Short mmCIF file of C-alpha atoms in Angstrom, two decimals:
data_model
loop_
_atom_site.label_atom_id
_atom_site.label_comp_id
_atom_site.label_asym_id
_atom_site.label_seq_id
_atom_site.Cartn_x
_atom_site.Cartn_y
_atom_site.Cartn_z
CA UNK A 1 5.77 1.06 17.68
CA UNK A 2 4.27 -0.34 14.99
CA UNK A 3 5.71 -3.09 12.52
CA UNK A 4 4.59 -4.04 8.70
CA UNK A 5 5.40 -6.93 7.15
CA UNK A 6 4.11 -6.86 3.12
CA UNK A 7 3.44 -10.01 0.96
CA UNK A 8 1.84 -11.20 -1.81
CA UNK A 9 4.04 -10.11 -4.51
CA UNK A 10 5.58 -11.78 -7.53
CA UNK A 11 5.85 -12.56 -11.23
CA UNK A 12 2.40 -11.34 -13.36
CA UNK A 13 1.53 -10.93 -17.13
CA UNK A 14 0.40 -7.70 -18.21
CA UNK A 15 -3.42 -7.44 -17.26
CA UNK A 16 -2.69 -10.04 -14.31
CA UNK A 17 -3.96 -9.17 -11.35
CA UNK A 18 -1.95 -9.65 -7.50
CA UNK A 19 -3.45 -8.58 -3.98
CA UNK A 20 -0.68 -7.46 -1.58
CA UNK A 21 -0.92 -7.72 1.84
CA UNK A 22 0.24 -5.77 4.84
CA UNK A 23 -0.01 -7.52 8.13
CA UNK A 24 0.96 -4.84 10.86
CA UNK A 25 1.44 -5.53 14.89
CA UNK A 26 1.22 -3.03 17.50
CA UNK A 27 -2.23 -1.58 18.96
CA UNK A 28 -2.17 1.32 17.22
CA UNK A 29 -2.79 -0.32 13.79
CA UNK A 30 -6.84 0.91 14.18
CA UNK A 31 -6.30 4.29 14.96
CA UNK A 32 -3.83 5.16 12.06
CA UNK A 33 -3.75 6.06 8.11
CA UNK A 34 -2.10 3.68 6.16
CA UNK A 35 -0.45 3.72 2.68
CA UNK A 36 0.88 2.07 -0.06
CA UNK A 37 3.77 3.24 -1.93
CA UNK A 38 6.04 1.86 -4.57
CA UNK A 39 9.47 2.25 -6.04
CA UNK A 40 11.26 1.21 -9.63
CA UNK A 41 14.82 0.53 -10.37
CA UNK A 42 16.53 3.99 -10.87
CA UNK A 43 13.30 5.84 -9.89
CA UNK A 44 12.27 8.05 -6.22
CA UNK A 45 9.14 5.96 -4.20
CA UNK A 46 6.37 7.24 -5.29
CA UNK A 47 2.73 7.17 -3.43
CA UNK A 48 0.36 4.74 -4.77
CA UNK A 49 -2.76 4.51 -2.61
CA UNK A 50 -3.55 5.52 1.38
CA UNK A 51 -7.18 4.50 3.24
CA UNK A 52 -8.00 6.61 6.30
CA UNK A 53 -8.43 4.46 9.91
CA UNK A 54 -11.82 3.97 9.46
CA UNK A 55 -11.33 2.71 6.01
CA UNK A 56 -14.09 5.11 4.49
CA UNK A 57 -11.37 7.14 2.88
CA UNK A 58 -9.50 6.48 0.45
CA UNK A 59 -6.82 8.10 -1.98
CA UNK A 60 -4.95 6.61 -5.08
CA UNK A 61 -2.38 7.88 -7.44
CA UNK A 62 -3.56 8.99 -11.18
CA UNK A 63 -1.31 6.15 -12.38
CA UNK A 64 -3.39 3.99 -10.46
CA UNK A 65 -6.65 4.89 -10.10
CA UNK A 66 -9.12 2.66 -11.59
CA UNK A 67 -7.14 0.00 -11.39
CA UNK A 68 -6.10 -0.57 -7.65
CA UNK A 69 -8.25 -0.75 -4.65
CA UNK A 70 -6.74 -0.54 -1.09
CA UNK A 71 -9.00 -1.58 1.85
CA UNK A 72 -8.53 -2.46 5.21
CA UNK A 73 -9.15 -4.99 8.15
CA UNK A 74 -8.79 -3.26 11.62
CA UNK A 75 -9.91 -7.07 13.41
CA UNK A 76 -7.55 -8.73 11.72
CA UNK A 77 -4.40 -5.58 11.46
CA UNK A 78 -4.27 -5.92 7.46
CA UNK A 79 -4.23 -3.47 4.93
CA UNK A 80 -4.75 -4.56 1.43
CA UNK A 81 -3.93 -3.32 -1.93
CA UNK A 82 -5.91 -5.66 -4.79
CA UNK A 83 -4.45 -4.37 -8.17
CA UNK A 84 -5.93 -5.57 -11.45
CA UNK A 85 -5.31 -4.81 -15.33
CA UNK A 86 -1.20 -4.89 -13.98
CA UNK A 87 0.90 -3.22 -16.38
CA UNK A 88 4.86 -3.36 -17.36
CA UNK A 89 4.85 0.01 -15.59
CA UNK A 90 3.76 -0.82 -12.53
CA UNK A 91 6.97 -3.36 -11.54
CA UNK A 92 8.49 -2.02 -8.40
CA UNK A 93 9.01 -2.96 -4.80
CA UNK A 94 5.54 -2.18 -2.97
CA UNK A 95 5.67 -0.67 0.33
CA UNK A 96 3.50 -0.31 3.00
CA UNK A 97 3.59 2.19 5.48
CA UNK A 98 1.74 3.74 8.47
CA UNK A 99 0.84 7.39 9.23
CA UNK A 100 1.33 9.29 12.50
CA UNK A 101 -2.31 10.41 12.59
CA UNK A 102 -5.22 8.57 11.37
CA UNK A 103 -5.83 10.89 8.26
CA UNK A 104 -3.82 10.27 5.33
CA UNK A 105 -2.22 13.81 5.39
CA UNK A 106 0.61 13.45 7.92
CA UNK A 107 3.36 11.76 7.82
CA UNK A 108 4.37 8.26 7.19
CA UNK A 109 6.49 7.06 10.23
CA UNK A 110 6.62 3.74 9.47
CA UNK A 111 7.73 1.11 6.51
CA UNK A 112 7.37 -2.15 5.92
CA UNK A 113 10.52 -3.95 4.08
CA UNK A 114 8.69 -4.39 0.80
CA UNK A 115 7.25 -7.04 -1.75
CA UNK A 116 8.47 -7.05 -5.56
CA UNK A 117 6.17 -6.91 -7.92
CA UNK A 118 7.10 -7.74 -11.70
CA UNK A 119 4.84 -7.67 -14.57
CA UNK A 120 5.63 -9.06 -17.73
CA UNK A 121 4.73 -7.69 -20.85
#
């Protein structure tokens, strides 16, 4: 069992920056993918970024890319998403979320309750 609690979100003008963070307990933290993933009012979640176990990986959204970094700390059980140049677009409740195998490509078996994330225009 593994369980994710996010922070770091909150209020941000356009081309603000905000790091999340995803603090996870269980021992299996090391050995698995992890991923970001956000979703707006009135929209479906929608991925954002993942980072492999080893942390050499990683994938990000088109939306994104560029702009967002995720990174990881297996000592310390964190995953991190740092996102700069913030746009209107990108309000939403962040999620983080861990993978049943340690490659990004399987499934995502479990969430963290989420951080909001505004950004004023």
């Amino acid at each position: 069992q593994v369980q994710l609690v996010e922070s770091g979100g909150g209020l941000v003008q356009a081309g603000g920056s905000l790091r999340l963070s995803c603090a996870a307990s269980g021992r299996t933290f090391s050995s698995r993918a992890m991923g970001w993933f956000r979703q707006a009012p009135g929209k479906e979640r929608e991925f954002v970024a993942a980072i492999d176990w080893s942390g050499d990986s990683t994938y990000y959204a088109d939306s994104v890319k560029d702009r967002f970094t995720i990174s990881r700390d297996n000592a310390k059980n964190t995953v991190y998403l740092q996102m700069n140049s913030l746009k209107p677009e990108d309000t939403a409740v962040y999620y983080c979320a861990a993978n049943q195998h340690s490659s990004p490509l399987g499934k995502y078996i479990y969430w963290g309750q989420g951080t909001q994330v505004i950004v004023s225009s």
